Short mmCIF file of C-alpha atoms and ligand atoms in Angstrom, two decimals:
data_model
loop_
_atom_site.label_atom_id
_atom_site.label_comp_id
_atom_site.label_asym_id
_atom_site.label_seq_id
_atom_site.Cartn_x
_atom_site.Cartn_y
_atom_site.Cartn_z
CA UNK A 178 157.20 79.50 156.32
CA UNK A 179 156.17 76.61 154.48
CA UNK A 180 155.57 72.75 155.75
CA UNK A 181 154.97 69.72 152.57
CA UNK A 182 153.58 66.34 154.09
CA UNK A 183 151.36 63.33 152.95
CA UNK A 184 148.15 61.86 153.77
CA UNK A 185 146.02 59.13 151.72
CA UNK A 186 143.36 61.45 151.77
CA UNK A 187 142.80 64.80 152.05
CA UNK A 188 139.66 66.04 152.87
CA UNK A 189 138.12 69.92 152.63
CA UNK A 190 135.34 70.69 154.97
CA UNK A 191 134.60 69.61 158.37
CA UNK A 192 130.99 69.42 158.19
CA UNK A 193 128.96 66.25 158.19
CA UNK A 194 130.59 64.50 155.30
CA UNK A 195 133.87 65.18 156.01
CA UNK A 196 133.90 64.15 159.29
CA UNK A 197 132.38 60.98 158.91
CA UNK A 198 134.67 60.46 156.09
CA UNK A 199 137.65 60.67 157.95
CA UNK A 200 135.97 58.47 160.65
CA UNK A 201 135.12 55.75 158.59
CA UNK A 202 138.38 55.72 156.99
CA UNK A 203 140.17 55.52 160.13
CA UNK A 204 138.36 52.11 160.66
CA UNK A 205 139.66 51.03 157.71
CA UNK A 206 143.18 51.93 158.47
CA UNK A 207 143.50 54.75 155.96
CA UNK A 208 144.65 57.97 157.22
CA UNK A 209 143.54 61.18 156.52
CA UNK A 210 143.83 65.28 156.88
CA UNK A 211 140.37 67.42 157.22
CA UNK A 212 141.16 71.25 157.00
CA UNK A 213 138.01 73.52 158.09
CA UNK A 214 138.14 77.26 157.34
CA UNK A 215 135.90 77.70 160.55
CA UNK A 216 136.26 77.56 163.93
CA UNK A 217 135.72 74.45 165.95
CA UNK A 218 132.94 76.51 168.16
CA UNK A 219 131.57 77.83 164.81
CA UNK A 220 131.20 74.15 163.13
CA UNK A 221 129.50 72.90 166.72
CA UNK A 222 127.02 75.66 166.77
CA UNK A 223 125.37 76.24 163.47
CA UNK A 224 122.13 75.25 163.82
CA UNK A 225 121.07 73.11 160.83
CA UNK A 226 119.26 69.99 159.96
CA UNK A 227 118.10 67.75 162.67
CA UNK A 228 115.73 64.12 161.14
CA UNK A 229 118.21 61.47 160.36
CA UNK A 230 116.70 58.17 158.27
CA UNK A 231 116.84 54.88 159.73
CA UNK A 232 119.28 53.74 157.58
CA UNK A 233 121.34 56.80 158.70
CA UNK A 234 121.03 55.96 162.58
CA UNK A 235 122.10 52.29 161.67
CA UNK A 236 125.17 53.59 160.16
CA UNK A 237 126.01 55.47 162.90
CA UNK A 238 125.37 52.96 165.74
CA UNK A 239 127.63 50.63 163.57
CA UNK A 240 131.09 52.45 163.70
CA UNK A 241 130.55 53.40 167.06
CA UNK A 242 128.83 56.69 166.97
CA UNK A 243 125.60 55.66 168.54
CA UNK A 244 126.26 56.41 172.32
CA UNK A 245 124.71 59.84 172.42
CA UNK A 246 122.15 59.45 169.48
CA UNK A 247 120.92 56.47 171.58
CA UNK A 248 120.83 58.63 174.66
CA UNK A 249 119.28 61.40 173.56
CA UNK A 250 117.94 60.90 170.10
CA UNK A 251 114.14 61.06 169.90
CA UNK A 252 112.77 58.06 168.20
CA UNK A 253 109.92 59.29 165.52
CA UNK A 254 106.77 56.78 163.95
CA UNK A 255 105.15 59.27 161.86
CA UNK A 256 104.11 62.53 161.11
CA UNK A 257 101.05 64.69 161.03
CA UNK A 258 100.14 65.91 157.25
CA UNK A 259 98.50 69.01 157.94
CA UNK A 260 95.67 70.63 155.47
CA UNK A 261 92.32 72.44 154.68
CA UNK A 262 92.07 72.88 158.82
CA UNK A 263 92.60 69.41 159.24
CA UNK A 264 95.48 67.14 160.82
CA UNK A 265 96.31 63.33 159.69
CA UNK A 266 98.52 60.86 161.14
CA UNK A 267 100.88 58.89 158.82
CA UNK A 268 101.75 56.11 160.79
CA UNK A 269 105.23 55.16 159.06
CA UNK A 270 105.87 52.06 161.32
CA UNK A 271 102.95 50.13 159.40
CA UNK A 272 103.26 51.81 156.58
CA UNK A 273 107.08 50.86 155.81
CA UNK A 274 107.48 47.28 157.52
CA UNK A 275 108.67 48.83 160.55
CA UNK A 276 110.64 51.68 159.79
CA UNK A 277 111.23 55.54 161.49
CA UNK A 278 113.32 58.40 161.83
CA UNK A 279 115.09 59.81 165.10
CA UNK A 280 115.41 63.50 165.60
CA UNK A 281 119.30 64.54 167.09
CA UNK A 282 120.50 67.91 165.68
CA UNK A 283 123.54 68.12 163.13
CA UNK A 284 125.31 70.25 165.58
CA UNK A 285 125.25 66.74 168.06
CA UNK A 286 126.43 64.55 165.41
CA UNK A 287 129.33 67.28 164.78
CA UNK A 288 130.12 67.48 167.97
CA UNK A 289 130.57 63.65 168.16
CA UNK A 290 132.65 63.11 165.26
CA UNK A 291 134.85 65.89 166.12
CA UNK A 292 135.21 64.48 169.48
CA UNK A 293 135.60 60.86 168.12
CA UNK A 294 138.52 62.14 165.41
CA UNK A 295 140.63 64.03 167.70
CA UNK A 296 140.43 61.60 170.31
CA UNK A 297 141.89 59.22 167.60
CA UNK A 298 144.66 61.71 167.18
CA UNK A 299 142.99 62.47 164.13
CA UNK A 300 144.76 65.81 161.91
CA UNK A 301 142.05 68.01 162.11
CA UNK A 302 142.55 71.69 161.35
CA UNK A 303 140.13 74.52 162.19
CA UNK A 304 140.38 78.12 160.84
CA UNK A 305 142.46 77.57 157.96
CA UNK A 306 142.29 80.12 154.98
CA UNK A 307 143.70 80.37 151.44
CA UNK A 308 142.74 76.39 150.46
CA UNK A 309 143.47 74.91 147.01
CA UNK A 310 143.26 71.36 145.51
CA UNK A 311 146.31 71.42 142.59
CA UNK A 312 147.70 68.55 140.46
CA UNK A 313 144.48 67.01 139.77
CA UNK A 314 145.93 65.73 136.66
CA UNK A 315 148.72 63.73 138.48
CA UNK A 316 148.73 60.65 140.59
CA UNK A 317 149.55 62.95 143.68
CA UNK A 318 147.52 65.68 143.89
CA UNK A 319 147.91 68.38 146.48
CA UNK A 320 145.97 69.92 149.04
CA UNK A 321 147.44 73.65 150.19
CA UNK A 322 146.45 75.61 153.25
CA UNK A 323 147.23 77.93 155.36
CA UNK A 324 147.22 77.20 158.67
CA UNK A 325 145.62 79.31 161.79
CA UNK A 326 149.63 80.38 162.58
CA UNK A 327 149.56 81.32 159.36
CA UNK A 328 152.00 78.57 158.52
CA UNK A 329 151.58 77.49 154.74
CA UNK A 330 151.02 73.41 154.38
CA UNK A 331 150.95 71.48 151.33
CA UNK A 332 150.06 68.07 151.53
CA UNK A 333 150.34 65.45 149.10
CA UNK A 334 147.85 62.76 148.51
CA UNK A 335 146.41 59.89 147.09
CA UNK A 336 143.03 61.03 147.06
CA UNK A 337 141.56 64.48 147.98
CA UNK A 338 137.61 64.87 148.76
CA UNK A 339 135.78 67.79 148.63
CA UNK A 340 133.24 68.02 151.25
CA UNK A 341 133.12 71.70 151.58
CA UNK A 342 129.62 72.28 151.05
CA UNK A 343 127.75 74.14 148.41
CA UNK A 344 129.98 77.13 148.78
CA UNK A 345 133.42 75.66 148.81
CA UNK A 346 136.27 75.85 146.26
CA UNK A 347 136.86 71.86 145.18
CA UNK A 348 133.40 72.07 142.79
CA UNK A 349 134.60 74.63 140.88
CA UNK A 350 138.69 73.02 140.74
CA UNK A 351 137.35 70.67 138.32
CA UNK A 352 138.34 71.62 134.82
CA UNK A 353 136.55 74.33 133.01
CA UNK A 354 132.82 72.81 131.16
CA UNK A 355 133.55 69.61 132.99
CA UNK A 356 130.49 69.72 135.98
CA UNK A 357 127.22 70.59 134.31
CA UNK A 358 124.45 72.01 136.95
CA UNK A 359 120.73 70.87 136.76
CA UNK A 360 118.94 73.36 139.45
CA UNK A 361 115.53 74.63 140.15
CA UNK A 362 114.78 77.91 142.18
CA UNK A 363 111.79 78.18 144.44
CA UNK A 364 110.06 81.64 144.99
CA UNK A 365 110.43 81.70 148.46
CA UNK A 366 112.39 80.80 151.70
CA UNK A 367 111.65 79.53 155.19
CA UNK A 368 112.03 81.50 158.63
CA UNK A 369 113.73 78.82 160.95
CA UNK A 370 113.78 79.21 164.78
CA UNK A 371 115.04 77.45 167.68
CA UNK A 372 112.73 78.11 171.02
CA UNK A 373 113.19 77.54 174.47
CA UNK A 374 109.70 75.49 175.06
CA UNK A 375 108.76 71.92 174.93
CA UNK A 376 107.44 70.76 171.71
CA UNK A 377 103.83 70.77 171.71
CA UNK A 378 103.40 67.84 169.13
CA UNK A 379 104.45 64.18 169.83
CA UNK A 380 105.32 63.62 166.05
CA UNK A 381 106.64 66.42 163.81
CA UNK A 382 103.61 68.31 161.59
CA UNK A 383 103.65 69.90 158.24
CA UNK A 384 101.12 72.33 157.60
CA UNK A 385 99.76 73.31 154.27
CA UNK A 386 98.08 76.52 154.89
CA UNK A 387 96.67 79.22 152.72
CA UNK A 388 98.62 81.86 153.86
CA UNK A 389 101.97 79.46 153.64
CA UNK A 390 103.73 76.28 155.15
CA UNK A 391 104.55 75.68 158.77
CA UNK A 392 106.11 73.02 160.11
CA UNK A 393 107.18 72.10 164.04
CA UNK A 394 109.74 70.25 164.83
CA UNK A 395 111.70 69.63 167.75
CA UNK A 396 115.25 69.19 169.27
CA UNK A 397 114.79 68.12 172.98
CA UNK A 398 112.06 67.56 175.17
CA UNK A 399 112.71 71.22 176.17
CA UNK A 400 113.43 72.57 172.99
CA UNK A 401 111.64 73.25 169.91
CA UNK A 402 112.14 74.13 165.68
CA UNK A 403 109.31 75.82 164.11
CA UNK A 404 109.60 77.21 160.33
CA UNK A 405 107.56 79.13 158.27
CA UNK A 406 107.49 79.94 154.60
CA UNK A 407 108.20 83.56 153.92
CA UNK A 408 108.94 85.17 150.73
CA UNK A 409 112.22 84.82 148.76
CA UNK A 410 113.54 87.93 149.33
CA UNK A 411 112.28 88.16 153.22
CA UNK A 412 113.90 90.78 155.69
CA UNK A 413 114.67 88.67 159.39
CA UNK A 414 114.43 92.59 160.75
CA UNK A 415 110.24 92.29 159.64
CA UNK A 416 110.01 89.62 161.91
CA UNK A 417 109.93 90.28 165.92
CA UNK A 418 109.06 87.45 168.09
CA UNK A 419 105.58 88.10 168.41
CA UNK A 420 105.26 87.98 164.88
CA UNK A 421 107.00 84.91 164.46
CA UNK A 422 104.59 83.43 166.96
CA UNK A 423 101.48 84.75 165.56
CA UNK A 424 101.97 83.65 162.29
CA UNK A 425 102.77 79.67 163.65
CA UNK A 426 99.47 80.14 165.37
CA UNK A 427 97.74 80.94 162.51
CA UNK A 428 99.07 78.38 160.59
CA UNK A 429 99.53 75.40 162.41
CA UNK A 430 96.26 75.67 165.33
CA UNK A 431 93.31 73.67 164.91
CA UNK A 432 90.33 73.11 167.10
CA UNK A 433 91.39 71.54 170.91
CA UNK A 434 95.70 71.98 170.09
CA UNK A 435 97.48 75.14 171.05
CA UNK A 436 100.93 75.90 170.27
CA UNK A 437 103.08 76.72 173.70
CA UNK A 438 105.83 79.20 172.74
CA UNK A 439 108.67 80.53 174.90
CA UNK A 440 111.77 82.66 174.43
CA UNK A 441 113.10 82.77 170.61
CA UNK A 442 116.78 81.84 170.89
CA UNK A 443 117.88 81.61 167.44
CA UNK A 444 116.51 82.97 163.89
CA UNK A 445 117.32 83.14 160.54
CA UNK A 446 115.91 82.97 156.84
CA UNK A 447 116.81 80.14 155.02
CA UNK A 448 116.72 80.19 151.33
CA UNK A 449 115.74 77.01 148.95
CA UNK A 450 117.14 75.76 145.84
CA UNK A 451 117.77 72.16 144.13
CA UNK A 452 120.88 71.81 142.88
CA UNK A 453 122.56 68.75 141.43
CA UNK A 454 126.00 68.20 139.91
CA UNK A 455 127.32 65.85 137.62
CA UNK A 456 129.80 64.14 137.63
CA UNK A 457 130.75 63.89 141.09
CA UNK A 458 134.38 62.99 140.42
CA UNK A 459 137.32 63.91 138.20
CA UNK A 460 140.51 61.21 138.27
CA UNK A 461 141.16 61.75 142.24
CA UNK A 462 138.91 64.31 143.37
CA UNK A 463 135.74 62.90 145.08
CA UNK A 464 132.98 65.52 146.12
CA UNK A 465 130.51 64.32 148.45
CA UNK A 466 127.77 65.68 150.44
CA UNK A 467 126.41 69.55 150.08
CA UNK A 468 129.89 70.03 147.44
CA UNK A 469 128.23 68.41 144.59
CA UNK A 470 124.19 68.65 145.40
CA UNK A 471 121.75 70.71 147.72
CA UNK A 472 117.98 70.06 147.93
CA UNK A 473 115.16 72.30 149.65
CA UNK A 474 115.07 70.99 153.26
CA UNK A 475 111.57 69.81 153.16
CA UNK A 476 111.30 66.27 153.94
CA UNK A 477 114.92 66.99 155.65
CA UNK A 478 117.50 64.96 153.41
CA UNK A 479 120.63 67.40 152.78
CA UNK A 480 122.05 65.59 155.82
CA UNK A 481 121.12 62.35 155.29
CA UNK A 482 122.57 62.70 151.80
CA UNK A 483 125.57 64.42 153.27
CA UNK A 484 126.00 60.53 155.36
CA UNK A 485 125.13 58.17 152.54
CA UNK A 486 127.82 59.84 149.72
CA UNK A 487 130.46 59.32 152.44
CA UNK A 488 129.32 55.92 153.04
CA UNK A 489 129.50 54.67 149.85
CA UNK A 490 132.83 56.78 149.09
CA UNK A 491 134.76 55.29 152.22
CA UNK A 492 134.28 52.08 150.59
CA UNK A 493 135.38 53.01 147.37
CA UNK A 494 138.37 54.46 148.63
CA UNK A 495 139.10 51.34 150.75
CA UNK A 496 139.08 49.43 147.27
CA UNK A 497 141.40 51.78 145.34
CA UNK A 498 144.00 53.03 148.01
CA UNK A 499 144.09 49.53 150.50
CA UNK A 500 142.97 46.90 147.95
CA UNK A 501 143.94 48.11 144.75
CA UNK A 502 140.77 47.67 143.29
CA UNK A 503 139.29 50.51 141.19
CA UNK A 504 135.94 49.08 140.66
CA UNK A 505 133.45 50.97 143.56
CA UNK A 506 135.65 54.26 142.75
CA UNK A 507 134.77 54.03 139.42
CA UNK A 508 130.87 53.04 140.39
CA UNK A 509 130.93 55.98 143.42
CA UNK A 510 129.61 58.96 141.32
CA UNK A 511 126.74 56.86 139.45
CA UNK A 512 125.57 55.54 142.32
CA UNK A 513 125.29 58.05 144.21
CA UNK A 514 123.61 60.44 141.89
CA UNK A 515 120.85 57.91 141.51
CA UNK A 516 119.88 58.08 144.93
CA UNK A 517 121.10 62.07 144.87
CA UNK A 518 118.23 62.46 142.23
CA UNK A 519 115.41 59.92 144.39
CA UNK A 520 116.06 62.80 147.16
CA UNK A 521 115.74 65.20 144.82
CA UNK A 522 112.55 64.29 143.26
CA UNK A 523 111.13 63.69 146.84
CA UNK A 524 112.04 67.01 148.20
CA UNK A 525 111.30 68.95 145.29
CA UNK A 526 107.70 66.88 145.55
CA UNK A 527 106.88 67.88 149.34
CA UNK A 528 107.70 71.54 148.50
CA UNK A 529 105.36 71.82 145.63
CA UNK A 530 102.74 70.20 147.42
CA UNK A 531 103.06 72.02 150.96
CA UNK A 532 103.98 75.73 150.10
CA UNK A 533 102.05 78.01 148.60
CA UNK A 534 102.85 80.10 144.98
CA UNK A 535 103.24 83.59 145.81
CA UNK A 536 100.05 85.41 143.15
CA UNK A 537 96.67 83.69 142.84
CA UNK A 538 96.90 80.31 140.98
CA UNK A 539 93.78 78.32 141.93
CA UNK A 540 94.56 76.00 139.72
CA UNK A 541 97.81 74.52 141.59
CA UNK A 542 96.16 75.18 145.25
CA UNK A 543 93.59 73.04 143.71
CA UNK A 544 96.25 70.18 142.62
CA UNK A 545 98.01 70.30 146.19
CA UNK A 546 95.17 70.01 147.67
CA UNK A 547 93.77 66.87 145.41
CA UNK A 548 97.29 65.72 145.91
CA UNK A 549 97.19 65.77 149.95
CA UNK A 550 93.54 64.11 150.04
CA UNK A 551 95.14 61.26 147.79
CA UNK A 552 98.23 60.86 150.39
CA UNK A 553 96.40 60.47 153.52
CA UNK A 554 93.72 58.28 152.12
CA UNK A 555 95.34 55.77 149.78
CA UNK A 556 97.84 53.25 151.32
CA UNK A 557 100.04 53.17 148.00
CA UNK A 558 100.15 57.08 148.38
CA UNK A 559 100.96 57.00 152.15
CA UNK A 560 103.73 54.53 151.15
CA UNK A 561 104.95 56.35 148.84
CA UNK A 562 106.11 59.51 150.77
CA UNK A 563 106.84 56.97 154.47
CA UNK A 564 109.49 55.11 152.38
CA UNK A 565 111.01 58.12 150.95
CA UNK A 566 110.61 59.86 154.47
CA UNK A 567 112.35 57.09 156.08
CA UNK A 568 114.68 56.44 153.56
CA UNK A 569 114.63 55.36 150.41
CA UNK A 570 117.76 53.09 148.95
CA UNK A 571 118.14 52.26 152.51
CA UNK A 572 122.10 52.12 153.43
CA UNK A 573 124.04 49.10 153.60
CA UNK A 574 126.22 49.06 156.57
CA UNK A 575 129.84 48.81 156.27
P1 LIG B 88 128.48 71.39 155.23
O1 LIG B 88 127.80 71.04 156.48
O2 LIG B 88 128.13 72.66 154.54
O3 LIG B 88 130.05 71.37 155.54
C1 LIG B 88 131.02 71.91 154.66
C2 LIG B 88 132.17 72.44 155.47
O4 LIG B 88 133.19 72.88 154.60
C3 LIG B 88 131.76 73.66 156.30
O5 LIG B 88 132.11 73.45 157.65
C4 LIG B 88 132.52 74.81 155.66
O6 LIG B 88 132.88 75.79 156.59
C5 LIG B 88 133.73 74.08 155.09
N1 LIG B 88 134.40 74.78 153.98
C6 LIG B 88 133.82 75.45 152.96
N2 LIG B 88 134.74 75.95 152.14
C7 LIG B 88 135.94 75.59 152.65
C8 LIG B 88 137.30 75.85 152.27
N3 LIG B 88 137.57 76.54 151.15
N4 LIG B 88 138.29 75.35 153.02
C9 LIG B 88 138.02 74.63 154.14
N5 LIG B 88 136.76 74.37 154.56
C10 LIG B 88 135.74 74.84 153.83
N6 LIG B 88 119.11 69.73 155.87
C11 LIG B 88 118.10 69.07 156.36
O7 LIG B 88 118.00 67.88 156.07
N7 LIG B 88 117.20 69.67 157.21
C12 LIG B 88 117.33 70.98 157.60
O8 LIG B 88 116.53 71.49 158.37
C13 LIG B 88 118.39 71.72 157.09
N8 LIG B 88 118.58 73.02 157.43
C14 LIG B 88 119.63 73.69 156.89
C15 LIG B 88 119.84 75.02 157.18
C16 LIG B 88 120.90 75.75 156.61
C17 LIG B 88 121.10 77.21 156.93
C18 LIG B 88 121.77 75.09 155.69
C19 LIG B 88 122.90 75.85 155.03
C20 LIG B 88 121.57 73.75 155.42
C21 LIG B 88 120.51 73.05 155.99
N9 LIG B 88 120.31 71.69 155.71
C22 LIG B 88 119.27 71.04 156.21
C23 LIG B 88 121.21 70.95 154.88
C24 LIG B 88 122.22 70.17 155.70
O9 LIG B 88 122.59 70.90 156.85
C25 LIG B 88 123.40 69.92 154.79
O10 LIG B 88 122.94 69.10 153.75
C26 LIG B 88 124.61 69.29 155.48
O11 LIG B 88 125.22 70.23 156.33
C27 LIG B 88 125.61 68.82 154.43
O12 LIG B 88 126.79 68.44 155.05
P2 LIG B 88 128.18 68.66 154.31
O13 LIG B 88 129.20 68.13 155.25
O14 LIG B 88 128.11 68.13 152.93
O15 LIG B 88 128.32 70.24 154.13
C1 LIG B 89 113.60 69.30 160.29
C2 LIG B 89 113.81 69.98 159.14
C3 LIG B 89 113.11 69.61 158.01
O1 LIG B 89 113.30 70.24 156.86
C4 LIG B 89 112.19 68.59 158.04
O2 LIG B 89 111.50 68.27 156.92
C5 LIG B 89 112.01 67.91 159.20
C6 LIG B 89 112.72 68.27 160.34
C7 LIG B 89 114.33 69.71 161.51
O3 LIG B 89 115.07 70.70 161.46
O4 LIG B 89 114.13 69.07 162.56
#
């Protein structure tokens, strides 16, 4: 069986971007479909990024998103610079005028939309398979799934936006030789785990050590993120709890601060990579978020990206399909790749400086370290990484 319909936009991907994309459209009075090969429990529970900019938090207080992130986020003025057995403060508050991040997991701000959108009445449809973006060169193009019934759908639209992530299909629907890939590989990966324990840091603290970066984090007053840099091609079997604590001792302790640790109830190797794609549009297909550009999650701006793209695309879309004015579709892709490639360089920069080269190479452990003394002991240099930290190209709000 097989169902056509319409929708001004479709989306792919009910992650972060798409979400909020449908959301902020919906203000707008522009309607929308978001399919989602996953589950609903699946897209609530994966444990991913969790430090959102100011500029991000803003946004999301404005179109009515802020309820729980108010409640429960956990406002952030700084962070500890860890290095050479020694821990600095980088007090981000003076440093940038005033501004700060909040930490409140993806998997909240997931929850939230998905809650928001379907109490709209919102179509949003979990565990689809088989999805394909056709007609691209037409003024409808189509969006095709297949339902969780199995039911085939194909759904015309004005606009379809791909916001399936690094791994989905609408990237690679754009004609053949058409996206061209800038990317850099890192040789190694970080161990991520969730913990049952309070934090034992008041601000989050990134730890250059010579046997490998560390960095604590938190989600709740009761529960902590820890990471550690293993190698590339690391085995999660090699690592037992004890180990996993062990090493975070090593790396992160200094004289008069112990970590606490507790049960381990998530882990998992995470592997790095910078990955940009250009251009981010062809005639109606928009990609936005983790679809068109990844970054290594030091400095934690995948997400943050994720919320700006849609930002500025909701408004571009507003103009072409309400307005009839082309002028911010036709802008969306160039703007966003220029702050796409500020993230970039800033991520890229806080992994070089923080993690260890696998093989001897005094020469760069030399550099990092001249580079770290220059950060927490200049003011330009301390401003330099707070505004990127806290956002840079801060977001205007719709
Ligand atoms: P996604 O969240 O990837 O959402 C894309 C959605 O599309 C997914 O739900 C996927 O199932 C769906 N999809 C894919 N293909 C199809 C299809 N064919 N049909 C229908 N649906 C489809 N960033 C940080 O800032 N800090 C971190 O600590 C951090 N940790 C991370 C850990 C991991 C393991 C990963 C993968 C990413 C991490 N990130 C982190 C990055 C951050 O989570 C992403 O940048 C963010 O999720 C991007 O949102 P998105 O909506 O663009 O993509
Ligand atoms: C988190 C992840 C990051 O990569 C980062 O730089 C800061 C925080 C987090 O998961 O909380």
């Amino acid at each position: 069986m097989s169902t056509s319909s319409r929708a001004q936009v479709g989306i792919v991907g009910a992650g972060p971007a798409g979400l909020l994309l449908s959301h902020l459209l919906a203000l707008r009075g522009i309607d929308s479909i978001v399919v989602e090969n996953r589950s609903r429990a699946y897209c609530e529970a994966r444990q991913r990024a969790g430090l959102l900019e100011a500029g991000t938090v803003e946004l999301l207080r404005a179109v009515g998103l802020g309820k729980r992130l108010d409640a429960e986020g956990l406002e952030h003025g700084g962070i500890y610079l860890q290095f050479a057995g020694e821990r600095h403060h980088l007090d981000f508050r003076d440093l940038t005028g005033g501004r700060w991040v909040t930490i409140y997991a993806q998997t909240e701000i997931v929850k939230d939309l998905i809650q928001a959108r379907l109490a709209a009445g919102a179509r949003l449809e979990f565990e689809v398979s088989g999805t394909e973006v056709a007609g691209l060169d037409e003024d409808r193009p189509v969006l095709r799934y297949t339902d969780a019934a199995g039911t085939r759908h194909e759904v015309r639209c004005d606009v379809i936006a791909g916001c399936d992530g690094f791994h989905g299909i609408c990237r690679d629907s754009m004609p053949p030789g058409l996206v061209q890939a800038a990317e850099r590989g890192y040789p190694y990966s970080w161990l991520g785990i969730l913990a049952t324990v309070p934090p034992s840091t008041d601000e989050l603290i990134y730890s250059r050590h010579e046997d490998g970066f560390a960095l604590h984090t938190m989600r709740t007053p009761q529960v902590s993120r820890l990471y550690l840099q293993v190698s590339a091609d690391e085995d999660i079997e090699r690592w037992p709890d004890d180990r996993i604590w062990a090493e975070l001792r090593h790396r992160l302790e200094i004289p008069g601060w112990e970590l606490r640790d507790g049960p381990i109830t998530e882990k998992a190797i995470l592997p790095m990579r910078s990955f940009v794609a250009s251009p981010m549009r062809y005639r109606r297909l928009f990609l936005a978020g983790d679809a068109a550009h990844i970054v290594p999650p030091t400095g934690a701006k995948g997400l943050n990206l994720a919320i700006a793209d849609v930002t500025v695309l909701a408004e571009a879309l507003t103009g072409l399909l309400r307005d009839g004015d082309p002028g911010l579709a036709d802008a969306y892709a160039d703007a966003s790749l220029r702050r796409v490639w500020r993230a970039t360089h800033f991520s890229w920069w806080m992994t070089s400086m923080l993690h260890v080269d696998p093989g001897p190479d005094r020469f760069g452990a030399e550099l990092q370290l001249a580079q770290l003394r220059y950060v927490v002991a200049s003011r330009a240099a301390a401003t330099t990484l707070a505004e990127n930290y806290t956002g840079y190209y801060p977001l205007r709000r719709p």
